[in-house]
Amino acid sequence: MRRLLLVLGIIIISLEIVLYTYWYKVLEFMEFFVALGLCHLANSAIILGLLTELLPKDKRKLKHNIVLGVAMTFFLILFFNASRVRNRIDKDGILTHGIIIKKKYGAKTSPYVITKFNYKGTNYKSTLTIPDSTTFEKINLGDSVVIKFVKEYPKMMNRTVSLLN
C-alpha cells in the first residue's frame, strides 16, 4: 500500500508541476483552476494515507496538522491564480470604455460600483472598489469608466481600471 501511495503521489505532484509550467497557457481559466485543485486535494489525501501507514497512532495529531498544512496551501493556489489573472490582464488587456450601472455598499467591504462594457455585441460586467466615500458619493449612474479585459475571456478576465471625469 505504501508503494502505491508513493507512486500515486509522485504522479500527481508531477501532473501539478506540469499544470503550472505548461498547461496554464493552454487550459481555460476555470479548467486550469479545477484541475490544479483536484491534484492538490489528491496529494493531501495521499499524504494523509502515507502518514497513517508510517506513523504510529499516538502521532495522530501530527498527521492531521501536516495534512491541514498541505490543504491550506490550496489558498496559496488561489492567491497565485488571482495574481496570474491580474498579470494576464495587465499584459494582454485591451482598454475599452464602459458605464456605471449600479452603486453598492458592501456590508463589510468598501463601497463599489458595477460597470458594463460591450465587446463584439455582448455585454459584460466588471466592478471597481471605491475606498473613499466622498468620491463614491460623487459618482452617478451612467458615468464613464475605463475597463481592461483579455479578448479571449472578457467575462472572466476583466477589471475596471478608473473613472473618467
Backbone as ProteinMPNN parsed JSONL, in Angstrom:
{"seq_chain_A": "MRRLLLVLGIIIISLEIVLYTYWYKVLEFMEFFVALGLCHLANSAIILGLLTELLPKDKRKLKHNIVLGVAMTFFLILFFNASRVRNRIDKDGILTHGIIIKKKYGAKTSPYVITKFNYKGTNYKSTLTIPDSTTFEKINLGDSVVIKFVKEYPKMMNRTVSLLN", "coords_chain_A": {"N_chain_A": [[0.822, -1.204, 0.0], [1.97, 1.219, 0.758], [3.821, 1.699, -1.26], [2.171, 2.003, -3.48], [0.735, 4.332, -2.765], [2.891, 6.119, -2.647], [3.825, 6.084, -5.316], [1.515, 7.048, -6.639], [1.431, 9.59, -5.445], [3.801, 10.751, -6.452], [3.202, 10.775, -9.193], [0.939, 12.473, -9.262], [1.967, 14.841, -8.149], [3.831, 15.419, -10.14], [2.058, 15.889, -12.253], [0.806, 18.173, -11.257], [2.938, 19.983, -11.283], [3.416, 20.081, -14.047], [1.002, 21.215, -14.834], [1.293, 23.811, -13.77], [3.586, 24.738, -15.107], [3.22, 24.417, -17.894], [0.508, 23.829, -18.861], [-1.089, 25.919, -17.918], [-1.078, 27.884, -19.78], [-2.469, 26.787, -21.851], [-4.94, 25.639, -21.032], [-8.281, 26.76, -20.258], [-9.322, 29.356, -17.967], [-11.0, 28.418, -15.725], [-10.853, 25.631, -16.116], [-8.145, 25.155, -15.682], [-7.898, 25.932, -12.975], [-9.665, 24.132, -11.656], [-8.523, 21.633, -12.331], [-6.014, 21.913, -11.115], [-6.771, 22.25, -8.426], [-8.005, 19.746, -7.915], [-5.786, 18.039, -8.223], [-4.25, 18.943, -6.091], [-5.875, 18.378, -3.857], [-5.957, 15.604, -4.102], [-3.263, 15.034, -3.617], [-3.154, 15.816, -0.925], [-4.781, 13.838, 0.243], [-3.254, 11.579, -0.355], [-0.905, 12.095, 1.085], [-1.963, 12.044, 3.685], [-2.722, 9.321, 3.76], [-0.176, 8.072, 3.493], [1.083, 9.028, 5.824], [-0.572, 7.877, 7.733], [0.023, 5.213, 7.35], [2.767, 5.192, 7.993], [3.284, 6.497, 10.47], [2.865, 5.936, 14.001], [-0.183, 5.389, 16.004], [-0.204, 7.214, 18.146], [0.809, 9.529, 17.139], [-1.138, 10.89, 15.845], [-2.193, 13.537, 15.919], [-0.106, 15.008, 14.826], [-0.152, 14.024, 12.206], [-2.63, 14.999, 11.302], [-2.164, 17.751, 11.484], [-0.112, 18.12, 9.599], [-1.411, 17.345, 7.216], [-3.455, 19.245, 7.233], [-1.885, 21.527, 6.875], [-0.924, 21.053, 4.274], [-3.35, 21.063, 2.904], [-4.084, 23.7, 3.386], [-2.387, 25.054, 1.738], [-3.791, 25.187, -0.517], [-5.095, 27.605, -0.513], [-2.985, 29.23, -1.12], [-2.673, 28.513, -3.759], [-5.018, 29.642, -4.772], [-4.356, 32.366, -4.402], [-2.05, 32.632, -6.073], [-3.221, 32.017, -8.511], [-5.027, 34.135, -8.785], [-3.21, 36.26, -8.972], [-1.974, 35.519, -11.315], [-4.049, 35.861, -13.163], [-4.439, 38.625, -12.887], [-1.948, 39.569, -13.81], [-2.08, 38.658, -16.438], [-4.195, 40.203, -17.417], [-3.016, 42.739, -17.178], [-0.879, 42.442, -18.983], [-1.9, 41.44, -21.507], [-4.22, 42.837, -21.84], [-6.987, 44.7, -23.216], [-7.99, 48.007, -23.632], [-11.084, 49.597, -23.016], [-14.157, 51.506, -23.13], [-16.637, 51.851, -20.608], [-19.75, 51.873, -18.752], [-21.186, 52.989, -15.649], [-23.44, 50.995, -13.917], [-24.576, 50.242, -11.502], [-24.491, 51.15, -8.05], [-23.048, 50.058, -5.084], [-23.126, 49.356, -1.625], [-21.028, 47.581, 0.332], [-21.49, 45.187, 2.947], [-19.41, 44.518, 4.72], [-17.337, 45.492, 3.341], [-15.563, 47.903, 1.303], [-17.343, 50.531, -0.447], [-18.566, 49.892, -3.769], [-18.714, 49.938, -7.393], [-20.672, 48.647, -10.047], [-19.912, 47.936, -13.304], [-20.529, 48.152, -16.861], [-19.612, 46.841, -20.007], [-19.243, 46.607, -23.583], [-18.418, 44.098, -25.86], [-17.842, 42.904, -28.978], [-20.606, 42.856, -29.497], [-21.716, 41.732, -27.215], [-22.679, 42.167, -23.852], [-20.773, 42.713, -20.913], [-19.907, 42.478, -17.415], [-18.174, 44.285, -14.822], [-16.303, 45.233, -11.863], [-15.532, 47.929, -9.601], [-13.828, 48.96, -6.82], [-14.313, 51.568, -4.539], [-12.607, 53.128, -2.242], [-12.728, 55.598, -0.926], [-15.246, 57.367, 0.544], [-16.318, 59.906, -0.031], [-15.639, 60.34, -2.689], [-17.064, 58.218, -3.767], [-19.711, 59.038, -3.313], [-19.951, 61.098, -5.134], [-20.122, 59.885, -7.555], [-22.146, 59.046, -10.326], [-24.853, 57.13, -11.724], [-24.365, 55.878, -14.967], [-22.039, 57.24, -15.49], [-18.835, 57.377, -17.137], [-16.29, 54.86, -17.48], [-12.992, 53.351, -17.551], [-12.142, 50.252, -18.802], [-10.294, 47.268, -18.626], [-9.635, 44.338, -20.371], [-9.189, 40.842, -21.221], [-9.185, 39.686, -24.453], [-9.85, 37.037, -25.177], [-11.204, 36.014, -22.987], [-13.434, 37.778, -22.009], [-15.481, 37.835, -20.099], [-14.533, 36.618, -17.71], [-11.951, 37.571, -17.267], [-11.487, 40.523, -16.569], [-11.212, 43.983, -15.628], [-12.169, 46.924, -14.002], [-10.566, 49.848, -14.55], [-10.338, 52.683, -14.065], [-12.151, 55.71, -13.225], [-13.712, 58.014, -15.469], [-13.464, 61.469, -15.748]], "CA_chain_A": [[0.0, 0.0, 0.0], [2.853, 2.392, 0.822], [4.407, 1.921, -2.59], [1.109, 2.527, -4.339], [0.519, 5.726, -2.395], [4.081, 6.879, -3.024], [3.808, 6.225, -6.788], [0.427, 7.978, -6.958], [1.855, 10.928, -5.031], [4.791, 11.253, -7.412], [2.499, 11.044, -10.451], [0.065, 13.643, -9.122], [2.835, 16.012, -7.984], [4.349, 15.715, -11.48], [0.959, 16.494, -13.001], [0.617, 19.523, -10.727], [4.047, 20.796, -11.791], [3.158, 20.287, -15.477], [-0.091, 22.189, -14.921], [1.802, 25.155, -13.501], [4.622, 25.182, -16.032], [2.834, 24.399, -19.298], [-0.903, 23.817, -19.196], [-1.805, 27.144, -17.565], [-1.184, 28.681, -21.003], [-3.33, 26.095, -22.791], [-6.278, 25.444, -20.48], [-9.034, 27.952, -19.902], [-9.173, 29.803, -16.591], [-11.633, 27.528, -14.75], [-10.322, 24.283, -16.292], [-6.85, 25.136, -15.008], [-8.102, 26.007, -11.531], [-10.291, 22.89, -11.195], [-7.523, 20.556, -12.431], [-4.996, 22.143, -10.086], [-7.388, 21.97, -7.133], [-8.168, 18.298, -7.77], [-4.448, 17.458, -7.981], [-3.806, 19.304, -4.749], [-6.663, 17.605, -2.892], [-5.488, 14.219, -4.183], [-1.986, 14.984, -2.9], [-3.447, 15.862, 0.513], [-5.271, 12.516, 0.634], [-2.134, 10.641, -0.429], [-0.027, 12.377, 2.225], [-2.639, 11.505, 4.867], [-2.592, 7.863, 3.705], [1.209, 7.712, 3.8], [1.345, 9.285, 7.237], [-1.309, 6.873, 8.501], [0.785, 3.966, 7.246], [4.121, 5.288, 8.544], [3.358, 6.973, 11.863], [2.01, 5.202, 14.953], [-1.425, 6.059, 16.373], [-0.017, 8.31, 19.094], [1.22, 10.717, 16.379], [-2.295, 11.256, 15.037], [-2.316, 14.991, 15.848], [0.913, 15.441, 13.871], [-0.654, 13.7, 10.867], [-3.695, 15.934, 10.934], [-1.575, 19.077, 11.285], [0.607, 18.134, 8.322], [-2.405, 17.335, 6.141], [-4.094, 20.563, 7.253], [-0.934, 22.452, 6.247], [-0.936, 20.812, 2.827], [-4.637, 21.539, 2.396], [-4.105, 25.169, 3.445], [-1.667, 25.601, 0.583], [-4.808, 25.413, -1.544], [-5.331, 29.047, -0.542], [-1.867, 29.799, -1.884], [-3.009, 28.304, -5.164], [-5.979, 30.702, -5.097], [-3.633, 33.631, -4.5], [-1.218, 32.635, -7.274], [-4.102, 32.051, -9.669], [-5.535, 35.506, -8.905], [-2.136, 37.121, -9.475], [-1.774, 35.135, -12.716], [-5.105, 36.537, -13.921], [-4.136, 40.063, -12.859], [-0.813, 39.783, -14.705], [-2.539, 38.462, -17.82], [-4.967, 41.391, -17.783], [-2.067, 43.836, -17.371], [-0.017, 42.194, -20.14], [-2.634, 41.238, -22.76], [-5.514, 43.5, -21.77], [-7.425, 45.715, -24.167], [-8.744, 49.066, -22.962], [-12.345, 49.988, -23.627], [-14.993, 52.347, -22.274], [-17.822, 51.24, -20.047], [-20.575, 52.792, -17.956], [-21.594, 52.516, -14.321], [-24.856, 50.623, -13.923], [-25.058, 50.098, -10.124], [-23.625, 51.528, -6.929], [-23.347, 49.155, -3.977], [-22.414, 49.452, -0.355], [-20.803, 46.257, 0.884], [-21.735, 45.108, 4.389], [-18.127, 44.536, 5.416], [-16.323, 45.904, 2.369], [-15.671, 49.271, 0.804], [-18.359, 50.668, -1.499], [-18.077, 49.569, -5.103], [-19.643, 50.147, -8.497], [-20.724, 47.614, -11.07], [-19.835, 48.594, -14.608], [-20.905, 47.332, -18.008], [-18.956, 47.181, -21.258], [-19.69, 45.813, -24.704], [-17.35, 43.581, -26.717], [-18.391, 42.084, -30.064], [-22.058, 42.765, -29.39], [-22.144, 41.107, -25.967], [-22.414, 42.984, -22.671], [-20.091, 42.07, -19.799], [-19.874, 43.3, -16.202], [-16.942, 44.374, -14.065], [-16.503, 46.014, -10.648], [-14.47, 48.822, -9.162], [-13.97, 49.341, -5.419], [-14.0, 52.974, -4.277], [-12.425, 53.185, -0.791], [-13.043, 56.918, -0.41], [-16.703, 57.527, 0.497], [-16.69, 61.182, -0.67], [-15.564, 60.088, -4.132], [-18.166, 57.318, -4.096], [-20.961, 59.809, -3.33], [-19.964, 61.961, -6.32], [-20.311, 59.054, -8.755], [-23.533, 58.899, -10.768], [-25.11, 56.05, -12.673], [-24.16, 56.324, -16.338], [-20.708, 57.814, -15.656], [-17.931, 56.555, -17.946], [-15.127, 54.248, -16.845], [-12.067, 52.634, -18.419], [-12.113, 48.84, -18.443], [-9.258, 46.491, -19.299], [-10.051, 42.941, -20.396], [-8.497, 39.939, -22.135], [-10.183, 39.462, -25.51], [-10.283, 35.646, -25.22], [-12.08, 35.748, -21.84], [-13.898, 39.075, -21.487], [-16.379, 37.674, -18.953], [-13.819, 36.232, -16.502], [-10.704, 38.306, -17.093], [-11.657, 41.95, -16.802], [-11.047, 44.826, -14.44], [-12.407, 48.343, -14.207], [-9.303, 50.483, -14.218], [-10.513, 54.004, -13.464], [-13.292, 56.542, -13.592], [-13.426, 59.129, -16.352], [-14.094, 62.7, -15.25]], "C_chain_A": [[0.86, 1.258, 0.0], [3.423, 2.72, -0.551], [3.382, 2.519, -3.545], [0.849, 4.002, -4.037], [1.691, 6.607, -2.804], [4.114, 7.122, -4.533], [2.703, 7.196, -7.208], [0.795, 9.406, -6.588], [2.835, 11.541, -6.006], [4.119, 11.613, -8.732], [1.677, 12.322, -10.345], [0.882, 14.912, -8.891], [3.436, 16.402, -9.334], [3.282, 16.378, -12.34], [0.717, 17.934, -12.552], [1.715, 20.463, -11.236], [3.855, 21.088, -13.279], [2.032, 21.295, -15.666], [0.429, 23.609, -14.76], [2.799, 25.634, -14.552], [4.162, 25.253, -17.48], [1.338, 24.609, -19.519], [-1.643, 25.08, -18.806], [-1.943, 28.064, -18.771], [-2.217, 28.095, -21.952], [-4.771, 26.0, -22.287], [-6.964, 26.778, -20.215], [-8.925, 28.182, -18.399], [-9.744, 28.79, -15.599], [-11.137, 26.095, -14.894], [-8.993, 24.136, -15.558], [-7.032, 25.075, -13.5], [-8.69, 24.708, -10.986], [-9.284, 21.74, -11.241], [-6.462, 20.695, -11.349], [-5.542, 21.841, -8.692], [-7.568, 20.481, -6.889], [-6.831, 17.607, -7.517], [-4.006, 17.736, -6.551], [-4.577, 18.53, -3.679], [-6.261, 16.128, -2.915], [-4.152, 14.063, -3.462], [-2.198, 15.021, -1.395], [-3.913, 14.499, 1.011], [-4.141, 11.489, 0.63], [-1.181, 10.855, 0.744], [-0.656, 11.85, 3.519], [-2.529, 9.987, 4.905], [-1.19, 7.394, 4.049], [1.523, 7.91, 5.272], [0.617, 8.286, 8.133], [-0.561, 5.546, 8.488], [2.094, 4.033, 8.019], [4.162, 5.621, 10.028], [2.461, 6.133, 12.775], [0.791, 6.039, 15.349], [-1.22, 7.241, 17.317], [0.452, 9.596, 18.407], [0.078, 11.233, 15.493], [-2.438, 12.765, 14.879], [-1.31, 15.571, 14.851], [0.448, 15.195, 12.444], [-1.695, 14.721, 10.419], [-3.148, 17.342, 10.7], [-0.829, 19.179, 9.962], [-0.379, 18.173, 7.156], [-3.145, 18.67, 6.09], [-3.186, 21.607, 6.606], [-0.902, 22.3, 4.742], [-2.241, 21.323, 2.222], [-4.715, 23.064, 2.4], [-3.329, 25.802, 2.296], [-2.601, 25.78, -0.608], [-5.116, 26.913, -1.651], [-4.176, 29.785, -1.219], [-2.108, 29.637, -3.376], [-4.014, 29.366, -5.607], [-5.288, 32.04, -5.303], [-2.808, 33.697, -5.782], [-2.074, 32.678, -8.539], [-4.661, 33.457, -9.876], [-4.448, 36.439, -9.426], [-1.815, 36.784, -10.927], [-2.804, 35.819, -13.613], [-4.824, 38.03, -14.002], [-2.981, 40.39, -13.809], [-1.212, 39.615, -16.165], [-3.353, 39.659, -18.287], [-4.022, 42.554, -18.045], [-1.261, 43.67, -18.658], [-0.797, 42.195, -21.458], [-3.934, 42.021, -22.841], [-5.725, 44.557, -22.832], [-8.236, 46.736, -23.379], [-10.019, 49.374, -23.742], [-13.097, 50.881, -22.652], [-16.199, 51.554, -21.809], [-18.611, 52.283, -19.285], [-20.927, 52.144, -16.62], [-23.081, 52.212, -14.355], [-25.428, 50.456, -12.523], [-24.018, 50.615, -9.148], [-24.024, 50.646, -5.751], [-22.499, 49.489, -2.771], [-22.265, 48.036, 0.167], [-21.013, 46.281, 2.394], [-20.425, 45.209, 5.175], [-16.994, 44.941, 4.485], [-16.512, 47.375, 2.015], [-16.779, 49.342, -0.234], [-17.741, 50.376, -2.869], [-19.155, 49.848, -6.139], [-19.552, 48.958, -9.439], [-20.791, 48.331, -12.408], [-20.182, 47.603, -15.707], [-20.1, 47.798, -19.215], [-19.402, 46.205, -22.328], [-18.475, 45.39, -25.518], [-17.975, 42.61, -27.708], [-19.884, 41.828, -29.887], [-22.586, 42.114, -28.124], [-21.765, 42.011, -24.803], [-21.781, 42.144, -21.571], [-20.064, 43.028, -18.619], [-18.501, 43.231, -15.552], [-17.232, 45.19, -12.812], [-15.295, 46.897, -10.377], [-14.767, 49.221, -7.725], [-13.514, 50.779, -5.254], [-13.837, 53.118, -2.761], [-12.797, 54.528, -0.17], [-14.542, 57.188, -0.561], [-17.124, 58.851, -0.145], [-16.629, 61.052, -2.193], [-16.726, 59.215, -4.567], [-19.49, 58.081, -4.197], [-21.084, 60.676, -4.575], [-20.233, 61.185, -7.612], [-21.8, 58.923, -9.051], [-23.662, 57.695, -11.69], [-24.974, 56.624, -14.079], [-22.816, 56.996, -16.563], [-19.822, 56.838, -16.429], [-16.752, 56.046, -17.121], [-14.239, 53.633, -17.92], [-11.964, 51.207, -17.9], [-11.027, 48.159, -19.268], [-9.668, 45.03, -19.223], [-9.2, 42.157, -21.39], [-9.517, 39.496, -23.18], [-10.667, 38.014, -25.601], [-11.3, 35.328, -24.118], [-12.624, 37.054, -21.263], [-14.801, 38.95, -20.261], [-15.606, 37.43, -17.662], [-12.581, 37.074, -16.237], [-10.9, 39.762, -17.484], [-11.485, 42.692, -15.493], [-11.37, 46.26, -14.835], [-11.193, 49.077, -13.68], [-9.509, 51.815, -13.51], [-11.807, 54.658, -13.936], [-12.841, 57.619, -14.562], [-14.153, 60.359, -15.823], [-14.818, 63.419, -16.355]], "O_chain_A": [[0.534, 2.242, -0.664], [3.494, 3.884, -0.945], [3.69, 3.426, -4.318], [0.755, 4.821, -4.952], [1.489, 7.731, -3.262], [4.398, 8.234, -4.978], [2.933, 8.071, -8.042], [0.5, 10.336, -7.339], [2.72, 12.716, -6.353], [4.432, 12.645, -9.326], [1.716, 13.162, -11.245], [0.511, 15.97, -9.399], [3.539, 17.589, -9.642], [3.571, 17.324, -13.073], [0.453, 18.81, -13.376], [1.439, 21.613, -11.578], [4.102, 22.207, -13.729], [2.098, 22.138, -16.56], [0.054, 24.505, -15.517], [2.846, 26.827, -14.852], [4.671, 26.081, -18.235], [0.947, 25.485, -20.29], [-2.741, 25.311, -19.313], [-2.818, 28.929, -18.795], [-2.784, 28.818, -22.772], [-5.711, 26.254, -23.04], [-6.309, 27.792, -19.977], [-8.488, 27.303, -17.656], [-9.021, 28.346, -14.706], [-11.008, 25.397, -13.888], [-8.743, 23.128, -14.897], [-6.397, 24.266, -12.824], [-8.245, 24.231, -9.943], [-9.199, 20.956, -10.295], [-6.059, 19.706, -10.738], [-4.848, 21.241, -7.871], [-7.315, 19.997, -5.786], [-6.748, 16.696, -6.693], [-3.453, 16.863, -5.883], [-3.987, 18.076, -2.699], [-6.227, 15.476, -1.872], [-3.933, 13.069, -2.771], [-1.495, 14.329, -0.659], [-3.492, 14.049, 2.077], [-4.078, 10.628, 1.508], [-0.702, 9.886, 1.334], [0.04, 11.274, 4.355], [-2.269, 9.415, 5.964], [-1.019, 6.437, 4.804], [2.155, 7.06, 5.897], [1.137, 7.894, 9.178], [-0.519, 4.839, 9.495], [2.498, 3.048, 8.637], [4.99, 5.081, 10.762], [1.404, 5.672, 12.345], [0.731, 7.236, 15.07], [-2.006, 8.187, 17.282], [0.487, 10.649, 19.043], [0.316, 11.93, 14.507], [-2.777, 13.229, 13.791], [-1.624, 16.51, 14.12], [0.627, 16.044, 11.572], [-1.643, 15.235, 9.302], [-3.622, 18.049, 9.811], [-0.901, 20.201, 9.28], [-0.201, 18.947, 6.215], [-3.431, 19.172, 5.002], [-3.662, 22.474, 5.873], [-0.858, 23.29, 4.012], [-2.239, 21.941, 1.158], [-5.339, 23.656, 1.52], [-3.582, 26.948, 1.925], [-2.253, 26.44, -1.587], [-5.367, 27.425, -2.742], [-4.374, 30.841, -1.818], [-1.783, 30.525, -4.164], [-3.881, 29.929, -6.693], [-5.587, 32.764, -6.253], [-2.855, 34.695, -6.501], [-1.692, 33.306, -9.527], [-4.759, 33.923, -11.011], [-4.731, 37.32, -10.239], [-1.424, 37.665, -11.693], [-2.468, 36.301, -14.695], [-4.956, 38.632, -15.067], [-3.037, 41.384, -14.533], [-0.736, 40.35, -17.031], [-3.219, 40.088, -19.433], [-4.196, 43.283, -19.021], [-0.99, 44.652, -19.349], [-0.407, 42.868, -22.412], [-4.676, 41.884, -23.813], [-4.789, 45.214, -23.287], [-9.071, 46.368, -22.553], [-10.019, 49.404, -24.973], [-12.718, 50.999, -21.487], [-16.714, 50.697, -22.526], [-18.195, 53.437, -19.182], [-20.959, 50.92, -16.488], [-23.888, 53.047, -14.763], [-26.645, 50.521, -12.353], [-22.815, 50.526, -9.395], [-25.211, 50.505, -5.455], [-21.327, 49.85, -2.88], [-23.262, 47.359, 0.418], [-20.741, 47.291, 3.044], [-20.355, 45.911, 6.183], [-15.822, 44.751, 4.809], [-17.506, 47.998, 2.391], [-17.123, 48.327, -0.84], [-16.548, 50.59, -3.088], [-20.337, 49.978, -5.819], [-18.496, 48.348, -9.603], [-21.62, 49.217, -12.615], [-20.137, 46.388, -15.515], [-19.923, 48.998, -19.426], [-19.88, 45.111, -22.026], [-17.609, 46.208, -25.83], [-18.569, 41.607, -27.312], [-20.361, 40.714, -30.104], [-23.798, 41.959, -27.976], [-20.663, 42.558, -24.769], [-22.194, 41.011, -21.324], [-20.183, 44.241, -18.792], [-17.767, 42.256, -15.71], [-18.305, 45.785, -12.705], [-14.191, 46.643, -10.859], [-15.836, 49.76, -7.437], [-12.462, 51.169, -5.761], [-14.839, 53.223, -2.054], [-13.15, 54.579, 1.008], [-15.05, 57.232, -1.681], [-18.192, 58.914, -0.753], [-17.477, 61.598, -2.899], [-17.313, 59.446, -5.624], [-20.301, 57.794, -5.077], [-22.194, 60.96, -5.026], [-20.537, 61.782, -8.645], [-22.611, 58.716, -8.147], [-22.704, 57.295, -12.35], [-25.424, 57.739, -14.342], [-22.469, 57.3, -17.704], [-20.031, 55.626, -16.383], [-16.285, 56.709, -16.196], [-14.672, 53.42, -19.053], [-11.731, 50.98, -16.713], [-10.863, 48.44, -20.456], [-10.01, 44.531, -18.151], [-8.574, 42.731, -22.281], [-10.585, 38.99, -22.837], [-11.785, 37.776, -26.056], [-12.161, 34.467, -24.299], [-12.298, 37.399, -20.127], [-14.874, 39.883, -19.461], [-15.972, 37.971, -16.619], [-12.206, 37.267, -15.08], [-10.529, 40.183, -18.58], [-11.594, 42.122, -14.407], [-10.909, 46.753, -15.865], [-10.833, 48.946, -12.51], [-8.913, 52.051, -12.459], [-12.45, 54.225, -14.892], [-11.705, 58.088, -14.484], [-15.335, 60.286, -15.488], [-15.408, 64.474, -16.123]]}, "name": "protein", "num_of_chains": 1, "seq": "MRRLLLVLGIIIISLEIVLYTYWYKVLEFMEFFVALGLCHLANSAIILGLLTELLPKDKRKLKHNIVLGVAMTFFLILFFNASRVRNRIDKDGILTHGIIIKKKYGAKTSPYVITKFNYKGTNYKSTLTIPDSTTFEKINLGDSVVIKFVKEYPKMMNRTVSLLN"}
